[in-house]
Coordinates of C-alpha atoms and ligand atoms in Angstrom, one line a residue:
M1 CA 0.0 0.1 0.0
K2 CA 2.7 2.5 1.0
A3 CA 4.5 1.7 -2.3
R4 CA 1.4 2.3 -4.2
V5 CA 1.2 6.0 -2.4
W6 CA 4.7 6.4 -3.4
I7 CA 4.3 5.6 -7.0
K8 CA 1.2 8.1 -7.2
L9 CA 3.4 10.9 -5.5
V10 CA 6.2 10.4 -7.8
L11 CA 3.9 10.3 -10.7
A12 CA 2.1 13.5 -9.5
I13 CA 5.4 15.3 -9.4
A14 CA 6.5 13.9 -12.9
V15 CA 2.9 15.4 -14.2
I16 CA 3.6 18.7 -12.6
S17 CA 7.1 19.1 -13.9
M18 CA 6.2 17.6 -17.5
S19 CA 3.1 19.8 -18.0
G20 CA 4.9 23.1 -17.1
C21 CA 1.6 24.0 -15.6
E22 CA 1.2 27.9 -15.0
K23 CA -2.3 28.0 -13.3
K24 CA -1.8 30.2 -10.2
G25 CA -2.2 28.6 -7.0
A26 CA -3.7 25.3 -8.5
T27 CA -2.5 22.2 -7.1
V28 CA -2.0 19.4 -9.7
K29 CA -3.0 15.8 -9.1
K30 CA -3.2 12.8 -10.8
P31 CA -6.7 11.2 -11.3
E32 CA -7.7 8.5 -9.1
A33 CA -11.2 6.9 -9.3
K34 CA -13.1 6.1 -6.2
T35 CA -15.2 3.5 -7.7
E36 CA -16.3 0.0 -6.8
A37 CA -13.3 -0.8 -8.7
K38 CA -10.6 0.6 -6.5
E39 CA -9.2 -2.7 -5.2
I40 CA -9.5 -4.4 -8.6
R41 CA -8.2 -1.8 -10.9
Q42 CA -5.4 -2.8 -12.8
M43 CA -3.9 -2.3 -16.4
S44 CA -6.0 -4.5 -18.6
A45 CA -6.9 -4.7 -22.1
N46 CA -10.0 -7.0 -22.9
K47 CA -12.1 -7.6 -26.0
E48 CA -15.6 -8.0 -26.5
S49 CA -18.2 -8.3 -29.4
F50 CA -19.8 -5.0 -30.4
G51 CA -22.1 -6.5 -33.1
K52 CA -22.0 -6.9 -36.8
T53 CA -22.1 -4.6 -40.1
P54 CA -25.0 -5.0 -42.3
D55 CA -22.8 -7.1 -44.6
G56 CA -22.0 -9.4 -41.9
K57 CA -18.4 -8.3 -40.6
Q58 CA -17.8 -9.0 -37.1
V59 CA -16.8 -5.7 -35.0
D60 CA -15.0 -6.0 -31.6
L61 CA -14.9 -3.3 -28.7
Y62 CA -11.6 -3.4 -26.7
T63 CA -11.5 -1.9 -23.3
L64 CA -8.1 -0.5 -22.0
T65 CA -7.8 0.2 -18.4
N66 CA -5.4 1.8 -16.0
T67 CA -4.8 1.8 -12.3
S68 CA -6.1 5.2 -11.8
G69 CA -9.3 3.9 -13.1
I70 CA -9.3 5.8 -16.6
R71 CA -10.9 3.5 -19.1
A72 CA -10.9 3.8 -22.9
R73 CA -13.3 1.9 -25.4
I74 CA -12.3 1.5 -29.0
T75 CA -14.0 -0.4 -31.8
S76 CA -12.6 -2.1 -34.7
F77 CA -15.3 -0.2 -36.7
G78 CA -13.6 3.2 -37.9
A79 CA -11.1 2.5 -35.1
I80 CA -13.4 4.6 -33.2
L81 CA -12.5 5.9 -29.6
V82 CA -16.2 5.0 -28.2
S83 CA -15.6 6.3 -24.7
L84 CA -13.0 7.5 -22.5
E85 CA -13.9 7.8 -18.6
V86 CA -11.7 9.9 -16.7
P87 CA -12.0 10.7 -12.9
D88 CA -12.6 14.2 -11.7
R89 CA -11.0 16.0 -8.7
D90 CA -13.3 14.0 -6.4
G91 CA -12.5 10.8 -8.0
N92 CA -16.0 10.4 -9.9
L93 CA -15.6 9.1 -13.4
A94 CA -17.3 10.6 -16.4
D95 CA -17.3 9.7 -19.9
I96 CA -15.7 12.7 -21.5
T97 CA -16.5 11.9 -25.2
L98 CA -19.5 12.3 -27.4
G99 CA -20.9 9.1 -29.3
F100 CA -23.1 6.1 -29.2
D101 CA -23.5 3.4 -26.8
K102 CA -23.9 0.8 -29.6
L103 CA -22.4 0.0 -33.0
D104 CA -25.8 1.2 -34.8
G105 CA -25.0 4.8 -34.1
Y106 CA -21.8 4.6 -35.7
L107 CA -22.9 2.6 -38.7
G108 CA -25.4 5.5 -39.6
V109 CA -24.5 8.9 -40.7
H110 CA -22.8 10.8 -37.8
P111 CA -20.1 13.8 -37.6
Y112 CA -17.1 11.5 -37.3
F113 CA -17.5 10.9 -33.5
G114 CA -14.3 9.6 -32.1
A115 CA -13.2 8.2 -35.5
I116 CA -10.0 7.9 -37.2
V117 CA -10.2 10.0 -40.2
G118 CA -8.4 9.3 -43.4
R119 CA -6.8 9.1 -46.0
Y120 CA -7.2 12.8 -45.6
A121 CA -8.3 14.5 -42.4
N122 CA -10.4 17.7 -43.4
R123 CA -10.9 19.4 -46.8
I124 CA -9.3 19.1 -50.1
G125 CA -10.4 21.9 -52.6
K126 CA -12.5 21.1 -55.6
A127 CA -12.2 17.5 -54.4
A128 CA -9.0 16.9 -56.7
F129 CA -5.2 17.2 -56.5
K130 CA -2.3 16.7 -58.7
L131 CA 0.9 14.5 -58.1
D132 CA 3.5 14.6 -60.9
G133 CA 1.1 16.2 -63.4
V134 CA -1.8 13.3 -62.8
E135 CA -5.1 14.7 -61.4
Y136 CA -6.6 12.6 -58.8
K137 CA -10.5 13.1 -58.6
L138 CA -12.0 12.5 -55.2
A139 CA -15.6 12.3 -53.9
A140 CA -17.1 15.8 -53.5
N141 CA -18.8 14.9 -50.2
N142 CA -18.8 18.5 -48.9
D143 CA -20.4 20.8 -51.4
V144 CA -17.8 21.0 -54.2
N145 CA -15.1 20.0 -51.7
H146 CA -13.7 16.7 -50.3
L147 CA -14.0 16.1 -46.5
H148 CA -12.3 13.5 -44.2
G149 CA -11.6 10.9 -46.6
G150 CA -14.7 10.7 -48.8
I151 CA -17.8 8.8 -48.6
K152 CA -16.4 5.7 -47.2
G153 CA -13.4 6.8 -45.2
F154 CA -11.5 5.2 -42.8
D155 CA -14.3 5.9 -40.2
K156 CA -16.6 3.3 -42.1
V157 CA -14.2 0.3 -42.5
V158 CA -13.7 -2.5 -40.0
W159 CA -10.1 -2.4 -38.9
R160 CA -8.1 -5.7 -38.1
L161 CA -6.9 -6.5 -34.5
E162 CA -3.0 -6.6 -34.7
D163 CA -2.3 -6.6 -31.0
L164 CA -4.2 -6.4 -27.6
G165 CA -2.7 -6.7 -24.2
V166 CA -0.5 -4.8 -21.4
K167 CA 2.9 -4.0 -22.4
G168 CA 5.2 -2.4 -20.2
A169 CA 3.5 0.5 -18.8
G170 CA 0.6 0.7 -21.0
A171 CA -2.5 -1.2 -22.2
V172 CA -2.8 -1.5 -26.0
V173 CA -4.6 -2.1 -28.9
K174 CA -3.2 -1.9 -32.4
L175 CA -5.4 -2.0 -35.4
S176 CA -4.6 -2.2 -39.1
Y177 CA -6.3 -1.6 -42.4
I178 CA -5.4 -2.1 -46.1
S179 CA -6.9 0.9 -48.4
E180 CA -6.7 -0.5 -51.8
D181 CA -5.2 1.6 -54.8
G182 CA -7.9 3.8 -56.2
E183 CA -10.0 3.7 -53.0
E184 CA -12.2 7.0 -52.6
G185 CA -10.0 8.2 -55.6
Y186 CA -6.6 8.2 -53.9
P187 CA -3.5 6.6 -55.5
G188 CA -1.3 3.6 -53.8
N189 CA -2.2 0.5 -51.9
L190 CA -1.8 1.9 -48.5
A191 CA -1.1 -0.4 -45.5
C192 CA -1.8 1.5 -42.4
S193 CA -2.1 1.0 -38.6
V194 CA -3.3 2.7 -35.4
T195 CA -2.3 2.0 -32.0
Y196 CA -4.2 3.3 -29.0
T197 CA -1.9 3.2 -25.9
L198 CA -3.5 3.9 -22.2
T199 CA -0.5 4.3 -20.1
E200 CA 0.2 4.1 -16.3
D201 CA 0.7 7.8 -16.1
D202 CA -2.6 8.7 -17.5
K203 CA -2.0 9.4 -21.1
L204 CA -3.9 8.2 -24.2
E205 CA -1.3 7.9 -26.9
I206 CA -2.4 7.6 -30.5
S207 CA 0.1 6.7 -33.0
Y208 CA -0.3 6.0 -36.9
E209 CA 1.9 4.1 -39.1
A210 CA 1.4 3.7 -43.0
E211 CA 3.2 2.6 -46.1
T212 CA 2.2 3.1 -49.6
D213 CA 3.4 1.1 -52.9
K214 CA 2.7 4.4 -55.1
K215 CA 3.2 8.1 -54.4
T216 CA 0.3 9.5 -52.5
V217 CA -0.9 11.8 -50.1
L218 CA -1.9 11.1 -46.4
N219 CA -3.1 13.0 -43.2
L220 CA -4.6 10.9 -40.4
T221 CA -6.3 12.1 -37.1
N222 CA -8.5 11.3 -34.5
H223 CA -12.0 13.2 -34.5
S224 CA -12.9 12.8 -30.6
Y225 CA -15.5 15.4 -29.6
F226 CA -14.7 16.3 -25.8
N227 CA -16.6 17.6 -22.8
L228 CA -14.5 17.5 -20.0
A229 CA -17.2 17.7 -17.5
G230 CA -19.0 14.7 -18.9
Q231 CA -20.6 13.9 -22.5
G232 CA -23.9 15.3 -22.8
T233 CA -23.9 17.6 -19.8
G234 CA -24.2 20.9 -21.7
N235 CA -22.0 23.0 -23.9
I236 CA -18.2 23.5 -23.7
L237 CA -18.1 27.3 -23.7
G238 CA -17.0 27.4 -20.0
H239 CA -13.9 25.5 -20.8
E240 CA -10.5 27.1 -20.6
L241 CA -8.4 26.7 -23.5
M242 CA -4.8 27.2 -24.5
I243 CA -3.6 26.5 -28.1
N244 CA 0.2 26.8 -28.7
A245 CA -0.2 28.5 -32.1
D246 CA 0.1 32.3 -33.0
K247 CA -1.2 32.0 -36.6
Y248 CA -4.0 30.2 -38.4
T249 CA -4.8 29.2 -41.8
V250 CA -7.3 31.7 -43.2
V251 CA -10.2 30.0 -45.1
D252 CA -12.9 30.9 -47.7
E253 CA -16.4 30.6 -47.5
G254 CA -16.1 26.7 -48.4
L255 CA -13.7 26.5 -45.4
I256 CA -10.7 26.0 -47.8
P257 CA -7.4 27.7 -46.7
T258 CA -6.6 30.8 -49.0
G259 CA -3.0 30.2 -48.4
E260 CA -2.5 33.0 -46.0
N261 CA -1.4 32.3 -42.4
R262 CA -2.5 35.0 -40.2
S263 CA -1.6 36.2 -36.8
V264 CA -4.1 35.6 -33.9
K265 CA -2.8 38.6 -32.1
G266 CA -5.5 40.8 -30.9
T267 CA -8.4 38.7 -32.5
P268 CA -11.0 36.3 -31.1
M269 CA -8.7 33.4 -32.5
D270 CA -6.2 34.2 -29.8
F271 CA -5.8 31.3 -27.5
T272 CA -1.8 31.7 -26.7
K273 CA -3.0 32.5 -23.1
P274 CA -5.8 30.4 -21.6
M275 CA -9.2 31.8 -22.3
T276 CA -12.7 30.3 -22.1
I277 CA -14.0 28.9 -25.3
G278 CA -17.1 31.0 -25.1
S279 CA -15.5 34.2 -24.1
R280 CA -15.3 35.5 -27.8
I281 CA -17.0 32.7 -29.9
G282 CA -19.9 35.2 -30.7
Q283 CA -17.5 37.1 -32.6
V284 CA -16.4 34.2 -34.8
E285 CA -19.0 33.4 -37.5
G286 CA -20.5 30.0 -37.1
G287 CA -18.0 29.4 -34.4
Y288 CA -14.6 28.0 -34.1
D289 CA -13.7 25.7 -37.1
H290 CA -10.1 26.5 -37.9
N291 CA -6.7 25.1 -38.3
Y292 CA -4.0 26.5 -36.1
V293 CA -0.3 26.4 -37.3
L294 CA 1.4 25.2 -34.1
K295 CA 4.5 27.1 -33.1
S296 CA 6.6 23.6 -32.9
G297 CA 6.3 23.5 -36.5
G298 CA 5.6 19.6 -36.3
G299 CA 8.2 16.9 -36.4
T300 CA 8.8 16.5 -32.8
L301 CA 6.2 15.7 -30.0
A302 CA 5.3 19.2 -28.5
L303 CA 2.3 20.7 -26.6
A304 CA -0.3 21.8 -28.9
A305 CA -3.0 22.7 -26.4
K306 CA -4.4 22.4 -23.1
V307 CA -7.9 22.5 -21.8
Y308 CA -9.1 22.8 -18.3
E309 CA -12.9 22.5 -17.0
P310 CA -13.3 24.3 -14.0
T311 CA -16.4 22.4 -12.3
S312 CA -14.6 18.8 -12.7
G313 CA -11.0 20.0 -12.4
R314 CA -10.3 17.9 -15.4
V315 CA -7.2 19.0 -17.5
M316 CA -6.4 17.5 -20.9
E317 CA -3.3 18.4 -22.7
I318 CA -2.5 17.5 -26.3
H319 CA 1.0 16.9 -27.4
T320 CA 1.7 16.0 -31.1
D321 CA 4.3 15.8 -33.9
Q322 CA 1.9 17.0 -36.5
P323 CA 2.2 20.8 -37.5
G324 CA -1.3 21.8 -37.2
V325 CA -4.6 21.4 -35.0
Q326 CA -8.2 21.9 -36.2
F327 CA -10.1 23.6 -33.3
Y328 CA -13.9 22.8 -34.0
T329 CA -16.6 23.6 -31.5
G330 CA -19.3 21.3 -32.7
N331 CA -21.1 24.2 -34.7
F332 CA -23.0 21.5 -36.6
L333 CA -24.4 19.6 -33.7
D334 CA -28.3 20.7 -33.5
G335 CA -29.9 18.3 -31.3
S336 CA -30.8 15.8 -34.1
V337 CA -28.3 13.3 -32.8
T338 CA -29.0 11.4 -29.8
G339 CA -25.8 9.8 -28.3
K340 CA -24.6 8.0 -25.2
A341 CA -27.0 7.5 -22.4
G342 CA -29.9 9.1 -24.3
K343 CA -28.0 12.4 -24.3
V344 CA -29.2 14.9 -27.0
Y345 CA -26.1 16.8 -28.6
Q346 CA -26.8 20.4 -29.1
K347 CA -24.8 23.0 -30.7
N348 CA -21.3 23.3 -28.9
Y349 CA -21.8 20.4 -26.9
G350 CA -18.2 19.2 -27.4
F351 CA -15.1 20.3 -28.9
C352 CA -12.5 18.7 -31.3
L353 CA -8.8 19.3 -31.4
E354 CA -7.7 17.4 -34.4
T355 CA -4.2 17.2 -34.7
Q356 CA -3.4 17.2 -38.4
H357 CA -1.5 18.7 -41.5
F358 CA -3.1 21.8 -42.8
P359 CA -6.5 21.5 -44.8
D360 CA -5.8 21.4 -48.6
S361 CA -2.1 20.7 -48.2
P362 CA -2.2 18.7 -51.6
N363 CA -3.0 21.7 -53.3
K364 CA -0.9 24.3 -51.4
P365 CA 2.8 23.9 -52.2
D366 CA 3.8 26.2 -49.5
F367 CA 2.3 24.0 -46.7
P368 CA 4.4 21.4 -45.0
S369 CA 3.9 18.4 -47.3
V370 CA 1.7 15.4 -47.0
V371 CA 3.0 13.5 -49.8
L372 CA 4.0 9.8 -48.9
F373 CA 6.6 7.9 -50.9
P374 CA 7.2 4.2 -51.5
G375 CA 9.7 3.0 -49.3
Q376 CA 8.9 5.8 -46.6
L377 CA 7.2 5.0 -43.3
Y378 CA 4.5 7.4 -42.2
S379 CA 4.7 7.7 -38.5
T380 CA 3.1 10.0 -36.3
E381 CA 1.9 10.3 -32.5
T382 CA -0.5 12.5 -30.6
V383 CA -0.7 12.2 -26.9
F384 CA -3.8 13.1 -24.5
Q385 CA -2.6 13.7 -21.0
F386 CA -4.8 13.7 -18.3
Y387 CA -4.7 15.2 -14.7
F388 CA -6.7 17.6 -12.7
F389 CA -6.4 20.8 -10.8
I390 CA -7.8 21.0 -7.2
K391 CA -9.3 24.3 -6.5
Ligands
GLA1 C1 -14.1 19.0 -38.8 C2 -14.3 20.1 -39.8 C3 -15.8 20.6 -39.7 C4 -17.0 19.4 -39.6 C5 -16.6 18.5 -38.8 C6 -17.4 17.3 -38.8 O1 -13.7 19.4 -37.9 O2 -13.6 21.2 -39.7 O3 -16.1 21.5 -40.6 O4 -16.8 19.2 -41.1 O5 -15.2 18.1 -39.0 O6 -18.8 17.7 -38.6

């Protein structure tokens, strides 16, 4: 027991020093659930059935747990993060992601709740791009533009289980998918995998790998909608957000970047210092749905964003090696979707911070390149770190 307390203390100190937390007067604490499960909490990785697709394919649900009581559920359909339960400052668990209890919800049309998005996260202008002079035409599934990989993107396919278990300090599930040459209009047979790792120090790591046999473009992300007070409990306007970016990519009316990266300084886009999401959202037409140009420039794991929810005390930090993050405030949620536990999702009931390459990069030679060559390994990582502030 004593040893356990020491481990928690050391981890708490590690979290504090790691996070570079600047919140005045706040004590940082590692999450610890006070549930029935306290005695039996352990690292685990389990599998159960989540049902079948209409064409009869088996779909699984994987549950990863750690000793703080954090529990992540992932399904092989769309490699979707179905739920993420995290303790608050009093040890009460809440599911902090929007989505559905059952596979049926994910089989229908939905706004990419928890999904792995591919081959290309966000938009490609006029649903086309050129590589070596050859034009590739994609589905125009967002007006004239291409959005989130097309009609049947990576969020709508069944992934194959590659690995499931507790490895070192993490509970791991690794899923793979082979996207055939020409799928949704993209060139090259693409073999890709996504690995979710829930660590003992309260991180959910999502890492992606891919290889192609023909020059292609690729931009993978996870499209989770978060509400750190608990899914379906209300809007996210009271969350405090910091985004580690002093520029964003300006877009036209179709949300395609114009090519200009504009300073956030003195505008409602500025989250360089923590601000509540709702403080200036009324000044942003339609709400936030913008790609931020991260200060890190991508390439190495760096702090992209940090979110604090005052009533629960939950804090989520996002670290990524990607050059951008799409901040989206669930502007298109309108009460038409009933999600987990019968909750109705209204406008701004969730926020997304989708780590990514910039939208329309295949048509923007000045943006960081999204081209993947045969023989090259696509390998990226995003880490969600959880802890909380005591009042
Ligand atoms: C992204 C886009 C939004 C919207 C959502 C899904 O975040 O930027 O415009 O398409 O996905 O509804």
